[in-house]
């Protein structure tokens, strides 16, 4: 993981060692902040471009609205800042992390009516989130003993920093048990998503994914659903159970970091039909190829407007 040496911090490009925060930063103590995960990709025609930058930044503003944090910059200003950070680090392909949080201020639970707000953008080179083996052969997943909080105790439509402790606990449990990733259930026992990815299953040619009532509306998820509809593949946004998932023809995960990751095994049960048991299935494999083509400008008839050049 090669980190960028330059960051954008409160309106300026700075060397990373000069972008310092106080130990009295409210978000450090209480997790009141929001962030995004965005990727830039090298393009077929040369140079780099950020994939669905506008949609990611719009979601960042929505996350901050949920927290009642007022971002002191416009969406246009943060768009230029994200591109400038990539350019300052010489990255054509990288992961981009904007983050907004309550800064140095009162250290009670209540940060006050107009708390100071810090905004930063950093980036680094990041490979496959679940590893080359996971992306090529399929990841091994475990249903976690931790559950997703109820929708009225955790705001599921925001990428809120403190809420990710739930995913961290689930992921650490899965890794300790020898798996690659965790899957979390909702309070009623239905599947939601991974620690940082949306979840899909395929059965008899129908792609099912968790309904948005309990999960984050992933940007990669939106891309996948649009592509599947474009291909005429039937989609159902619905609840499903762990035993239904075990018996799926295919299972895969999606996310900006994970991209399209096939699932090989869940709770020691190999996933798939007899002709591809434990291996990526045909719909998953097609999605992987199509997604890589879309983000690199190799599928101009689909998604060209989602690419913002780094200039």
PDB file of C-alpha atoms in Angstrom:
ATOM      1  CA  UNK A   1       0.000   0.000   0.000  1.00  0.00           C
ATOM      2  CA  UNK A   2       1.789   3.135  -1.252  1.00  0.00           C
ATOM      3  CA  UNK A   3       0.379   6.166   0.520  1.00  0.00           C
ATOM      4  CA  UNK A   4       0.235   9.569  -1.071  1.00  0.00           C
ATOM      5  CA  UNK A   5       2.719  12.023   0.399  1.00  0.00           C
ATOM      6  CA  UNK A   6       0.318  14.951  -0.100  1.00  0.00           C
ATOM      7  CA  UNK A   7      -3.172  15.471   1.345  1.00  0.00           C
ATOM      8  CA  UNK A   8      -5.887  18.083   0.982  1.00  0.00           C
ATOM      9  CA  UNK A   9      -6.689  19.459   4.434  1.00  0.00           C
ATOM     10  CA  UNK A  10      -9.148  22.283   5.106  1.00  0.00           C
ATOM     11  CA  UNK A  11      -8.690  23.859   1.704  1.00  0.00           C
ATOM     12  CA  UNK A  12      -4.964  23.354   1.081  1.00  0.00           C
ATOM     13  CA  UNK A  13      -2.677  20.690  -0.368  1.00  0.00           C
ATOM     14  CA  UNK A  14      -0.139  19.861   2.363  1.00  0.00           C
ATOM     15  CA  UNK A  15       2.597  17.298   2.987  1.00  0.00           C
ATOM     16  CA  UNK A  16       0.958  14.552   5.005  1.00  0.00           C
ATOM     17  CA  UNK A  17       3.246  15.162   7.997  1.00  0.00           C
ATOM     18  CA  UNK A  18       1.949  18.759   8.215  1.00  0.00           C
ATOM     19  CA  UNK A  19      -1.726  17.786   8.293  1.00  0.00           C
ATOM     20  CA  UNK A  20      -2.047  17.398  12.050  1.00  0.00           C
ATOM     21  CA  UNK A  21      -5.095  17.139  14.285  1.00  0.00           C
ATOM     22  CA  UNK A  22      -5.519  17.808  17.985  1.00  0.00           C
ATOM     23  CA  UNK A  23      -5.947  15.120  20.654  1.00  0.00           C
ATOM     24  CA  UNK A  24      -8.999  17.175  21.631  1.00  0.00           C
ATOM     25  CA  UNK A  25     -10.660  16.359  18.303  1.00  0.00           C
ATOM     26  CA  UNK A  26     -14.261  15.507  19.198  1.00  0.00           C
ATOM     27  CA  UNK A  27     -14.603  12.821  16.497  1.00  0.00           C
ATOM     28  CA  UNK A  28     -11.586  10.963  17.880  1.00  0.00           C
ATOM     29  CA  UNK A  29     -13.516  10.454  21.127  1.00  0.00           C
ATOM     30  CA  UNK A  30     -17.084   9.960  19.853  1.00  0.00           C
ATOM     31  CA  UNK A  31     -16.898   8.880  16.196  1.00  0.00           C
ATOM     32  CA  UNK A  32     -18.889  11.805  14.794  1.00  0.00           C
ATOM     33  CA  UNK A  33     -17.713  11.948  11.228  1.00  0.00           C
ATOM     34  CA  UNK A  34     -18.479  10.735   7.737  1.00  0.00           C
ATOM     35  CA  UNK A  35     -16.296   9.481   4.931  1.00  0.00           C
ATOM     36  CA  UNK A  36     -16.309   8.079   1.415  1.00  0.00           C
ATOM     37  CA  UNK A  37     -14.330   5.449  -0.437  1.00  0.00           C
ATOM     38  CA  UNK A  38     -13.709   6.289  -4.095  1.00  0.00           C
ATOM     39  CA  UNK A  39     -11.425   4.794  -6.738  1.00  0.00           C
ATOM     40  CA  UNK A  40      -9.551   6.258  -9.680  1.00  0.00           C
ATOM     41  CA  UNK A  41      -8.500   3.998 -12.563  1.00  0.00           C
ATOM     42  CA  UNK A  42      -6.033   4.191 -15.451  1.00  0.00           C
ATOM     43  CA  UNK A  43      -7.965   4.629 -18.654  1.00  0.00           C
ATOM     44  CA  UNK A  44      -7.767   2.835 -21.971  1.00  0.00           C
ATOM     45  CA  UNK A  45      -6.859   6.102 -23.706  1.00  0.00           C
ATOM     46  CA  UNK A  46      -4.272   7.018 -21.069  1.00  0.00           C
ATOM     47  CA  UNK A  47      -4.336   9.056 -17.883  1.00  0.00           C
ATOM     48  CA  UNK A  48      -6.536   8.427 -14.883  1.00  0.00           C
ATOM     49  CA  UNK A  49     -10.200   9.051 -14.119  1.00  0.00           C
ATOM     50  CA  UNK A  50     -12.247   8.900 -10.932  1.00  0.00           C
ATOM     51  CA  UNK A  51     -15.258   6.574 -11.048  1.00  0.00           C
ATOM     52  CA  UNK A  52     -18.609   8.083 -10.035  1.00  0.00           C
ATOM     53  CA  UNK A  53     -17.001  10.938  -8.131  1.00  0.00           C
ATOM     54  CA  UNK A  54     -20.151  13.076  -8.087  1.00  0.00           C
ATOM     55  CA  UNK A  55     -22.325  10.278  -6.688  1.00  0.00           C
ATOM     56  CA  UNK A  56     -19.817   9.557  -3.930  1.00  0.00           C
ATOM     57  CA  UNK A  57     -19.560  13.200  -2.909  1.00  0.00           C
ATOM     58  CA  UNK A  58     -23.344  13.577  -2.974  1.00  0.00           C
ATOM     59  CA  UNK A  59     -23.551  10.655  -0.562  1.00  0.00           C
ATOM     60  CA  UNK A  60     -20.915  12.295   1.648  1.00  0.00           C
ATOM     61  CA  UNK A  61     -23.116  15.384   1.889  1.00  0.00           C
ATOM     62  CA  UNK A  62     -26.094  13.172   2.761  1.00  0.00           C
ATOM     63  CA  UNK A  63     -24.088  11.376   5.467  1.00  0.00           C
ATOM     64  CA  UNK A  64     -23.165  14.741   6.971  1.00  0.00           C
ATOM     65  CA  UNK A  65     -26.791  15.871   6.792  1.00  0.00           C
ATOM     66  CA  UNK A  66     -27.757  12.792   8.821  1.00  0.00           C
ATOM     67  CA  UNK A  67     -25.170  13.819  11.438  1.00  0.00           C
ATOM     68  CA  UNK A  68     -26.146  17.496  11.180  1.00  0.00           C
ATOM     69  CA  UNK A  69     -22.583  18.378  10.164  1.00  0.00           C
ATOM     70  CA  UNK A  70     -22.300  21.385   7.877  1.00  0.00           C
ATOM     71  CA  UNK A  71     -19.518  20.867   5.328  1.00  0.00           C
ATOM     72  CA  UNK A  72     -17.822  24.258   4.831  1.00  0.00           C
ATOM     73  CA  UNK A  73     -17.174  23.543   1.130  1.00  0.00           C
ATOM     74  CA  UNK A  74     -19.360  23.029  -1.912  1.00  0.00           C
ATOM     75  CA  UNK A  75     -19.605  19.803  -3.861  1.00  0.00           C
ATOM     76  CA  UNK A  76     -17.761  21.498  -6.720  1.00  0.00           C
ATOM     77  CA  UNK A  77     -14.925  22.535  -4.401  1.00  0.00           C
ATOM     78  CA  UNK A  78     -14.551  18.995  -3.066  1.00  0.00           C
ATOM     79  CA  UNK A  79     -14.612  17.636  -6.626  1.00  0.00           C
ATOM     80  CA  UNK A  80     -11.642  19.849  -7.534  1.00  0.00           C
ATOM     81  CA  UNK A  81      -9.950  18.938  -4.248  1.00  0.00           C
ATOM     82  CA  UNK A  82     -10.223  15.186  -4.885  1.00  0.00           C
ATOM     83  CA  UNK A  83      -8.728  15.557  -8.355  1.00  0.00           C
ATOM     84  CA  UNK A  84      -6.009  17.898  -7.083  1.00  0.00           C
ATOM     85  CA  UNK A  85      -4.989  15.386  -4.399  1.00  0.00           C
ATOM     86  CA  UNK A  86      -4.603  12.614  -6.975  1.00  0.00           C
ATOM     87  CA  UNK A  87      -2.578  14.926  -9.195  1.00  0.00           C
ATOM     88  CA  UNK A  88      -0.368  16.147  -6.330  1.00  0.00           C
ATOM     89  CA  UNK A  89       0.580  12.536  -5.569  1.00  0.00           C
ATOM     90  CA  UNK A  90       1.044  11.562  -9.220  1.00  0.00           C
ATOM     91  CA  UNK A  91      -1.639   8.862  -8.942  1.00  0.00           C
ATOM     92  CA  UNK A  92      -3.580   7.776 -12.017  1.00  0.00           C
ATOM     93  CA  UNK A  93      -4.984   4.752 -10.174  1.00  0.00           C
ATOM     94  CA  UNK A  94      -5.679   4.953  -6.458  1.00  0.00           C
ATOM     95  CA  UNK A  95      -8.178   4.881  -3.612  1.00  0.00           C
ATOM     96  CA  UNK A  96      -9.524   8.276  -2.504  1.00  0.00           C
ATOM     97  CA  UNK A  97     -10.745   8.925   1.028  1.00  0.00           C
ATOM     98  CA  UNK A  98     -12.603  12.181   1.799  1.00  0.00           C
ATOM     99  CA  UNK A  99     -13.435  12.524   5.492  1.00  0.00           C
ATOM    100  CA  UNK A 100     -15.440  15.125   7.425  1.00  0.00           C
ATOM    101  CA  UNK A 101     -15.521  15.203  11.228  1.00  0.00           C
ATOM    102  CA  UNK A 102     -16.091  17.295  14.341  1.00  0.00           C
ATOM    103  CA  UNK A 103     -12.765  18.921  15.128  1.00  0.00           C
ATOM    104  CA  UNK A 104     -11.127  20.407  18.249  1.00  0.00           C
ATOM    105  CA  UNK A 105     -13.932  21.649  20.475  1.00  0.00           C
ATOM    106  CA  UNK A 106     -15.961  20.831  23.600  1.00  0.00           C
ATOM    107  CA  UNK A 107     -15.341  17.246  24.698  1.00  0.00           C
ATOM    108  CA  UNK A 108     -18.760  16.452  26.061  1.00  0.00           C
ATOM    109  CA  UNK A 109     -20.977  14.102  24.082  1.00  0.00           C
ATOM    110  CA  UNK A 110     -22.749  17.160  22.674  1.00  0.00           C
ATOM    111  CA  UNK A 111     -20.304  18.972  20.369  1.00  0.00           C
ATOM    112  CA  UNK A 112     -22.413  22.132  20.447  1.00  0.00           C
ATOM    113  CA  UNK A 113     -24.677  23.779  17.904  1.00  0.00           C
ATOM    114  CA  UNK A 114     -21.935  24.856  15.471  1.00  0.00           C
ATOM    115  CA  UNK A 115     -18.919  22.664  16.155  1.00  0.00           C
ATOM    116  CA  UNK A 116     -15.683  23.223  14.239  1.00  0.00           C
ATOM    117  CA  UNK A 117     -15.455  20.911  11.217  1.00  0.00           C
ATOM    118  CA  UNK A 118     -12.336  19.493   9.581  1.00  0.00           C
ATOM    119  CA  UNK A 119     -12.378  18.193   6.014  1.00  0.00           C
ATOM    120  CA  UNK A 120      -9.562  16.127   4.526  1.00  0.00           C
ATOM    121  CA  UNK A 121      -8.899  14.103   1.389  1.00  0.00           C
ATOM    122  CA  UNK A 122      -6.133  11.514   1.232  1.00  0.00           C
ATOM    123  CA  UNK A 123      -5.304   8.738  -1.178  1.00  0.00           C
ATOM    124  CA  UNK A 124      -3.231   5.624  -1.562  1.00  0.00           C
ATOM    125  CA  UNK A 125      -2.627   2.788  -3.987  1.00  0.00           C
ATOM    126  CA  UNK A 126      -4.787  -0.156  -2.966  1.00  0.00           C
ATOM    127  CA  UNK A 127      -5.083  -3.553  -4.608  1.00  0.00           C
ATOM    128  CA  UNK A 128      -7.873  -6.080  -4.208  1.00  0.00           C
ATOM    129  CA  UNK A 129      -9.538  -5.564  -0.814  1.00  0.00           C
ATOM    130  CA  UNK A 130     -10.009  -9.296  -0.177  1.00  0.00           C
ATOM    131  CA  UNK A 131      -6.749 -10.231  -1.897  1.00  0.00           C
ATOM    132  CA  UNK A 132      -5.851 -11.600  -5.317  1.00  0.00           C
ATOM    133  CA  UNK A 133      -6.930 -15.094  -4.266  1.00  0.00           C
ATOM    134  CA  UNK A 134     -10.332 -13.799  -3.175  1.00  0.00           C
ATOM    135  CA  UNK A 135     -10.946 -11.853  -6.375  1.00  0.00           C
ATOM    136  CA  UNK A 136      -9.837 -14.743  -8.611  1.00  0.00           C
ATOM    137  CA  UNK A 137     -10.945 -17.864  -6.762  1.00  0.00           C
ATOM    138  CA  UNK A 138     -13.568 -16.573  -4.340  1.00  0.00           C
ATOM    139  CA  UNK A 139     -13.619 -15.456  -0.716  1.00  0.00           C
ATOM    140  CA  UNK A 140     -14.459 -17.549   2.342  1.00  0.00           C
ATOM    141  CA  UNK A 141     -17.160 -15.968   4.498  1.00  0.00           C
ATOM    142  CA  UNK A 142     -18.523 -16.512   7.987  1.00  0.00           C
ATOM    143  CA  UNK A 143     -21.921 -15.489   9.345  1.00  0.00           C
ATOM    144  CA  UNK A 144     -20.959 -13.261  12.258  1.00  0.00           C
ATOM    145  CA  UNK A 145     -22.126 -13.503  15.854  1.00  0.00           C
ATOM    146  CA  UNK A 146     -22.382  -9.690  15.696  1.00  0.00           C
ATOM    147  CA  UNK A 147     -25.532  -8.258  14.117  1.00  0.00           C
ATOM    148  CA  UNK A 148     -26.227  -5.020  12.312  1.00  0.00           C
ATOM    149  CA  UNK A 149     -27.869  -2.559  14.709  1.00  0.00           C
ATOM    150  CA  UNK A 150     -31.540  -1.732  14.302  1.00  0.00           C
ATOM    151  CA  UNK A 151     -32.236   1.027  11.758  1.00  0.00           C
ATOM    152  CA  UNK A 152     -33.272   3.397  14.559  1.00  0.00           C
ATOM    153  CA  UNK A 153     -30.056   2.896  16.519  1.00  0.00           C
ATOM    154  CA  UNK A 154     -27.638   3.056  13.588  1.00  0.00           C
ATOM    155  CA  UNK A 155     -28.245   5.372  10.643  1.00  0.00           C
ATOM    156  CA  UNK A 156     -27.895   2.931   7.760  1.00  0.00           C
ATOM    157  CA  UNK A 157     -27.931   5.520   4.959  1.00  0.00           C
ATOM    158  CA  UNK A 158     -24.713   7.198   6.051  1.00  0.00           C
ATOM    159  CA  UNK A 159     -21.041   6.202   5.932  1.00  0.00           C
ATOM    160  CA  UNK A 160     -20.527   7.304   9.520  1.00  0.00           C
ATOM    161  CA  UNK A 161     -17.131   6.713  11.105  1.00  0.00           C
ATOM    162  CA  UNK A 162     -18.197   5.497  14.545  1.00  0.00           C
ATOM    163  CA  UNK A 163     -20.702   3.023  13.140  1.00  0.00           C
ATOM    164  CA  UNK A 164     -17.931   0.986  11.542  1.00  0.00           C
ATOM    165  CA  UNK A 165     -16.869  -0.428  14.913  1.00  0.00           C
ATOM    166  CA  UNK A 166     -19.616  -3.015  14.353  1.00  0.00           C
ATOM    167  CA  UNK A 167     -17.992  -4.109  11.103  1.00  0.00           C
ATOM    168  CA  UNK A 168     -14.515  -4.063  12.611  1.00  0.00           C
ATOM    169  CA  UNK A 169     -15.614  -6.451  15.374  1.00  0.00           C
ATOM    170  CA  UNK A 170     -17.299  -8.784  12.885  1.00  0.00           C
ATOM    171  CA  UNK A 171     -14.306  -8.766  10.520  1.00  0.00           C
ATOM    172  CA  UNK A 172     -11.806  -9.482  13.300  1.00  0.00           C
ATOM    173  CA  UNK A 173     -13.936 -12.400  14.482  1.00  0.00           C
ATOM    174  CA  UNK A 174     -14.078 -13.847  10.951  1.00  0.00           C
ATOM    175  CA  UNK A 175     -10.323 -13.473  10.378  1.00  0.00           C
ATOM    176  CA  UNK A 176      -9.548 -15.084  13.743  1.00  0.00           C
ATOM    177  CA  UNK A 177     -11.695 -18.068  12.728  1.00  0.00           C
ATOM    178  CA  UNK A 178      -9.760 -18.485   9.465  1.00  0.00           C
ATOM    179  CA  UNK A 179     -12.193 -16.779   7.067  1.00  0.00           C
ATOM    180  CA  UNK A 180     -11.723 -13.786   4.766  1.00  0.00           C
ATOM    181  CA  UNK A 181     -14.787 -11.751   5.634  1.00  0.00           C
ATOM    182  CA  UNK A 182     -17.885 -11.601   7.813  1.00  0.00           C
ATOM    183  CA  UNK A 183     -21.547 -11.444   6.867  1.00  0.00           C
ATOM    184  CA  UNK A 184     -23.895  -9.726   9.293  1.00  0.00           C
ATOM    185  CA  UNK A 185     -27.547 -10.443   9.999  1.00  0.00           C
ATOM    186  CA  UNK A 186     -30.165  -7.861  10.922  1.00  0.00           C
ATOM    187  CA  UNK A 187     -31.966  -7.989  14.297  1.00  0.00           C
ATOM    188  CA  UNK A 188     -34.593 -10.319  12.782  1.00  0.00           C
ATOM    189  CA  UNK A 189     -32.055 -12.798  11.413  1.00  0.00           C
ATOM    190  CA  UNK A 190     -31.985 -11.837   7.722  1.00  0.00           C
ATOM    191  CA  UNK A 191     -28.779 -11.161   5.770  1.00  0.00           C
ATOM    192  CA  UNK A 192     -27.650  -7.579   5.406  1.00  0.00           C
ATOM    193  CA  UNK A 193     -24.089  -7.220   4.043  1.00  0.00           C
ATOM    194  CA  UNK A 194     -20.424  -7.767   4.768  1.00  0.00           C
ATOM    195  CA  UNK A 195     -18.296  -5.600   7.036  1.00  0.00           C
ATOM    196  CA  UNK A 196     -17.778  -3.217   4.120  1.00  0.00           C
ATOM    197  CA  UNK A 197     -19.527  -4.720   1.083  1.00  0.00           C
ATOM    198  CA  UNK A 198     -23.005  -5.241  -0.328  1.00  0.00           C
ATOM    199  CA  UNK A 199     -24.170  -8.850  -0.753  1.00  0.00           C
ATOM    200  CA  UNK A 200     -25.797 -10.695  -3.678  1.00  0.00           C
ATOM    201  CA  UNK A 201     -26.959 -14.222  -4.404  1.00  0.00           C
ATOM    202  CA  UNK A 202     -27.955 -15.839  -7.696  1.00  0.00           C
ATOM    203  CA  UNK A 203     -30.594 -18.557  -7.905  1.00  0.00           C
ATOM    204  CA  UNK A 204     -32.041 -19.915 -11.168  1.00  0.00           C
ATOM    205  CA  UNK A 205     -30.779 -16.900 -13.101  1.00  0.00           C
ATOM    206  CA  UNK A 206     -32.291 -14.318 -10.694  1.00  0.00           C
ATOM    207  CA  UNK A 207     -29.973 -11.974  -8.800  1.00  0.00           C
ATOM    208  CA  UNK A 208     -31.135 -11.169  -5.275  1.00  0.00           C
ATOM    209  CA  UNK A 209     -29.655  -8.441  -3.122  1.00  0.00           C
ATOM    210  CA  UNK A 210     -30.601  -7.096   0.286  1.00  0.00           C
ATOM    211  CA  UNK A 211     -33.233  -4.371   0.192  1.00  0.00           C
ATOM    212  CA  UNK A 212     -32.123  -0.866   1.126  1.00  0.00           C
ATOM    213  CA  UNK A 213     -34.140  -0.771   4.341  1.00  0.00           C
ATOM    214  CA  UNK A 214     -31.183  -2.113   6.355  1.00  0.00           C
ATOM    215  CA  UNK A 215     -28.046  -1.359   4.313  1.00  0.00           C
ATOM    216  CA  UNK A 216     -26.024   1.443   2.768  1.00  0.00           C
ATOM    217  CA  UNK A 217     -26.953   2.306  -0.813  1.00  0.00           C
ATOM    218  CA  UNK A 218     -23.624   1.335  -2.330  1.00  0.00           C
ATOM    219  CA  UNK A 219     -22.414   3.201  -5.419  1.00  0.00           C
ATOM    220  CA  UNK A 220     -20.972  -0.034  -6.809  1.00  0.00           C
ATOM    221  CA  UNK A 221     -24.311  -1.676  -6.000  1.00  0.00           C
ATOM    222  CA  UNK A 222     -26.091   0.983  -8.064  1.00  0.00           C
ATOM    223  CA  UNK A 223     -23.685   0.329 -10.940  1.00  0.00           C
ATOM    224  CA  UNK A 224     -24.271  -3.425 -10.803  1.00  0.00           C
ATOM    225  CA  UNK A 225     -28.052  -3.127 -10.735  1.00  0.00           C
ATOM    226  CA  UNK A 226     -28.016  -0.746 -13.712  1.00  0.00           C
ATOM    227  CA  UNK A 227     -25.734  -3.074 -15.654  1.00  0.00           C
ATOM    228  CA  UNK A 228     -27.829  -6.169 -14.863  1.00  0.00           C
ATOM    229  CA  UNK A 229     -30.999  -4.351 -15.947  1.00  0.00           C
ATOM    230  CA  UNK A 230     -29.183  -3.307 -19.137  1.00  0.00           C
ATOM    231  CA  UNK A 231     -28.399  -6.994 -19.770  1.00  0.00           C
ATOM    232  CA  UNK A 232     -31.988  -8.037 -19.089  1.00  0.00           C
ATOM    233  CA  UNK A 233     -31.156 -10.082 -15.985  1.00  0.00           C
ATOM    234  CA  UNK A 234     -33.928 -10.270 -13.396  1.00  0.00           C
ATOM    235  CA  UNK A 235     -33.201  -8.556 -10.067  1.00  0.00           C
ATOM    236  CA  UNK A 236     -34.959  -8.830  -6.726  1.00  0.00           C
ATOM    237  CA  UNK A 237     -34.236  -6.468  -3.842  1.00  0.00           C
ATOM    238  CA  UNK A 238     -35.470  -8.524  -0.936  1.00  0.00           C
ATOM    239  CA  UNK A 239     -34.648 -10.198   2.351  1.00  0.00           C
ATOM    240  CA  UNK A 240     -33.113 -13.664   2.400  1.00  0.00           C
ATOM    241  CA  UNK A 241     -31.926 -16.095   5.050  1.00  0.00           C
ATOM    242  CA  UNK A 242     -28.618 -17.819   5.687  1.00  0.00           C
ATOM    243  CA  UNK A 243     -29.891 -21.231   4.547  1.00  0.00           C
ATOM    244  CA  UNK A 244     -31.162 -19.671   1.322  1.00  0.00           C
ATOM    245  CA  UNK A 245     -27.710 -18.155   0.837  1.00  0.00           C
ATOM    246  CA  UNK A 246     -25.951 -21.494   1.447  1.00  0.00           C
ATOM    247  CA  UNK A 247     -28.018 -23.043  -1.367  1.00  0.00           C
ATOM    248  CA  UNK A 248     -27.413 -20.233  -3.899  1.00  0.00           C
ATOM    249  CA  UNK A 249     -26.017 -20.942  -7.356  1.00  0.00           C
ATOM    250  CA  UNK A 250     -23.634 -17.998  -6.960  1.00  0.00           C
ATOM    251  CA  UNK A 251     -22.789 -15.462  -4.257  1.00  0.00           C
ATOM    252  CA  UNK A 252     -20.716 -12.319  -4.647  1.00  0.00           C
ATOM    253  CA  UNK A 253     -19.854  -9.087  -2.845  1.00  0.00           C
ATOM    254  CA  UNK A 254     -19.446  -5.565  -4.170  1.00  0.00           C
ATOM    255  CA  UNK A 255     -17.942  -2.328  -2.976  1.00  0.00           C
ATOM    256  CA  UNK A 256     -15.553   0.380  -4.071  1.00  0.00           C
ATOM    257  CA  UNK A 257     -12.695  -1.392  -2.294  1.00  0.00           C
ATOM    258  CA  UNK A 258     -13.878  -4.973  -2.973  1.00  0.00           C
ATOM    259  CA  UNK A 259     -15.066  -4.209  -6.523  1.00  0.00           C
ATOM    260  CA  UNK A 260     -16.772  -7.511  -7.579  1.00  0.00           C
ATOM    261  CA  UNK A 261     -15.559 -10.344  -5.347  1.00  0.00           C
ATOM    262  CA  UNK A 262     -16.936 -13.878  -5.833  1.00  0.00           C
ATOM    263  CA  UNK A 263     -17.724 -15.996  -2.777  1.00  0.00           C
ATOM    264  CA  UNK A 264     -16.363 -19.531  -2.638  1.00  0.00           C
ATOM    265  CA  UNK A 265     -17.585 -20.684   0.738  1.00  0.00           C
ATOM    266  CA  UNK A 266     -19.931 -19.621   3.542  1.00  0.00           C
ATOM    267  CA  UNK A 267     -19.749 -21.282   6.959  1.00  0.00           C
ATOM    268  CA  UNK A 268     -17.688 -24.171   5.470  1.00  0.00           C
ATOM    269  CA  UNK A 269     -20.331 -24.817   2.755  1.00  0.00           C
ATOM    270  CA  UNK A 270     -19.076 -24.551  -0.815  1.00  0.00           C
ATOM    271  CA  UNK A 271     -21.239 -22.284  -2.958  1.00  0.00           C
ATOM    272  CA  UNK A 272     -22.433 -23.091  -6.464  1.00  0.00           C
ATOM    273  CA  UNK A 273     -23.790 -25.694  -8.836  1.00  0.00           C
ATOM    274  CA  UNK A 274     -21.968 -28.933  -9.551  1.00  0.00           C
ATOM    275  CA  UNK A 275     -20.301 -27.538 -12.693  1.00  0.00           C
ATOM    276  CA  UNK A 276     -18.724 -24.628 -10.773  1.00  0.00           C
ATOM    277  CA  UNK A 277     -18.950 -25.704  -7.133  1.00  0.00           C
ATOM    278  CA  UNK A 278     -16.686 -23.473  -5.077  1.00  0.00           C
ATOM    279  CA  UNK A 279     -15.716 -21.414  -8.152  1.00  0.00           C
ATOM    280  CA  UNK A 280     -17.041 -18.119  -9.557  1.00  0.00           C
ATOM    281  CA  UNK A 281     -20.256 -18.655 -11.507  1.00  0.00           C
ATOM    282  CA  UNK A 282     -21.114 -17.246 -14.948  1.00  0.00           C
ATOM    283  CA  UNK A 283     -23.044 -14.149 -13.833  1.00  0.00           C
ATOM    284  CA  UNK A 284     -20.353 -13.216 -11.295  1.00  0.00           C
ATOM    285  CA  UNK A 285     -17.580 -13.738 -13.857  1.00  0.00           C
ATOM    286  CA  UNK A 286     -19.376 -11.613 -16.449  1.00  0.00           C
ATOM    287  CA  UNK A 287     -19.932  -8.858 -13.886  1.00  0.00           C
ATOM    288  CA  UNK A 288     -16.260  -8.852 -12.904  1.00  0.00           C
ATOM    289  CA  UNK A 289     -15.161  -8.396 -16.524  1.00  0.00           C
ATOM    290  CA  UNK A 290     -17.820  -5.811 -17.282  1.00  0.00           C
ATOM    291  CA  UNK A 291     -17.061  -3.763 -14.170  1.00  0.00           C
ATOM    292  CA  UNK A 292     -13.342  -3.595 -14.964  1.00  0.00           C
ATOM    293  CA  UNK A 293     -14.205  -2.524 -18.497  1.00  0.00           C
ATOM    294  CA  UNK A 294     -16.623   0.170 -17.283  1.00  0.00           C
ATOM    295  CA  UNK A 295     -14.239   1.783 -14.772  1.00  0.00           C
ATOM    296  CA  UNK A 296     -11.369   1.867 -17.297  1.00  0.00           C
ATOM    297  CA  UNK A 297     -13.386   3.346 -20.150  1.00  0.00           C
ATOM    298  CA  UNK A 298     -13.389   0.105 -22.155  1.00  0.00           C
ATOM    299  CA  UNK A 299     -17.186  -0.081 -22.345  1.00  0.00           C
ATOM    300  CA  UNK A 300     -18.087   3.356 -23.742  1.00  0.00           C
ATOM    301  CA  UNK A 301     -21.674   2.363 -24.487  1.00  0.00           C
ATOM    302  CA  UNK A 302     -22.244   1.983 -20.744  1.00  0.00           C
ATOM    303  CA  UNK A 303     -21.129   4.335 -17.983  1.00  0.00           C
ATOM    304  CA  UNK A 304     -18.867   6.726 -19.886  1.00  0.00           C
ATOM    305  CA  UNK A 305     -20.477   9.678 -18.060  1.00  0.00           C
ATOM    306  CA  UNK A 306     -19.346   8.199 -14.717  1.00  0.00           C
ATOM    307  CA  UNK A 307     -15.651   8.929 -15.351  1.00  0.00           C
ATOM    308  CA  UNK A 308     -14.101  12.214 -14.239  1.00  0.00           C
ATOM    309  CA  UNK A 309     -10.595  12.708 -15.741  1.00  0.00           C
ATOM    310  CA  UNK A 310      -7.722  13.640 -13.438  1.00  0.00           C
ATOM    311  CA  UNK A 311      -6.446  16.829 -15.079  1.00  0.00           C
TER     312      UNK A 311
END
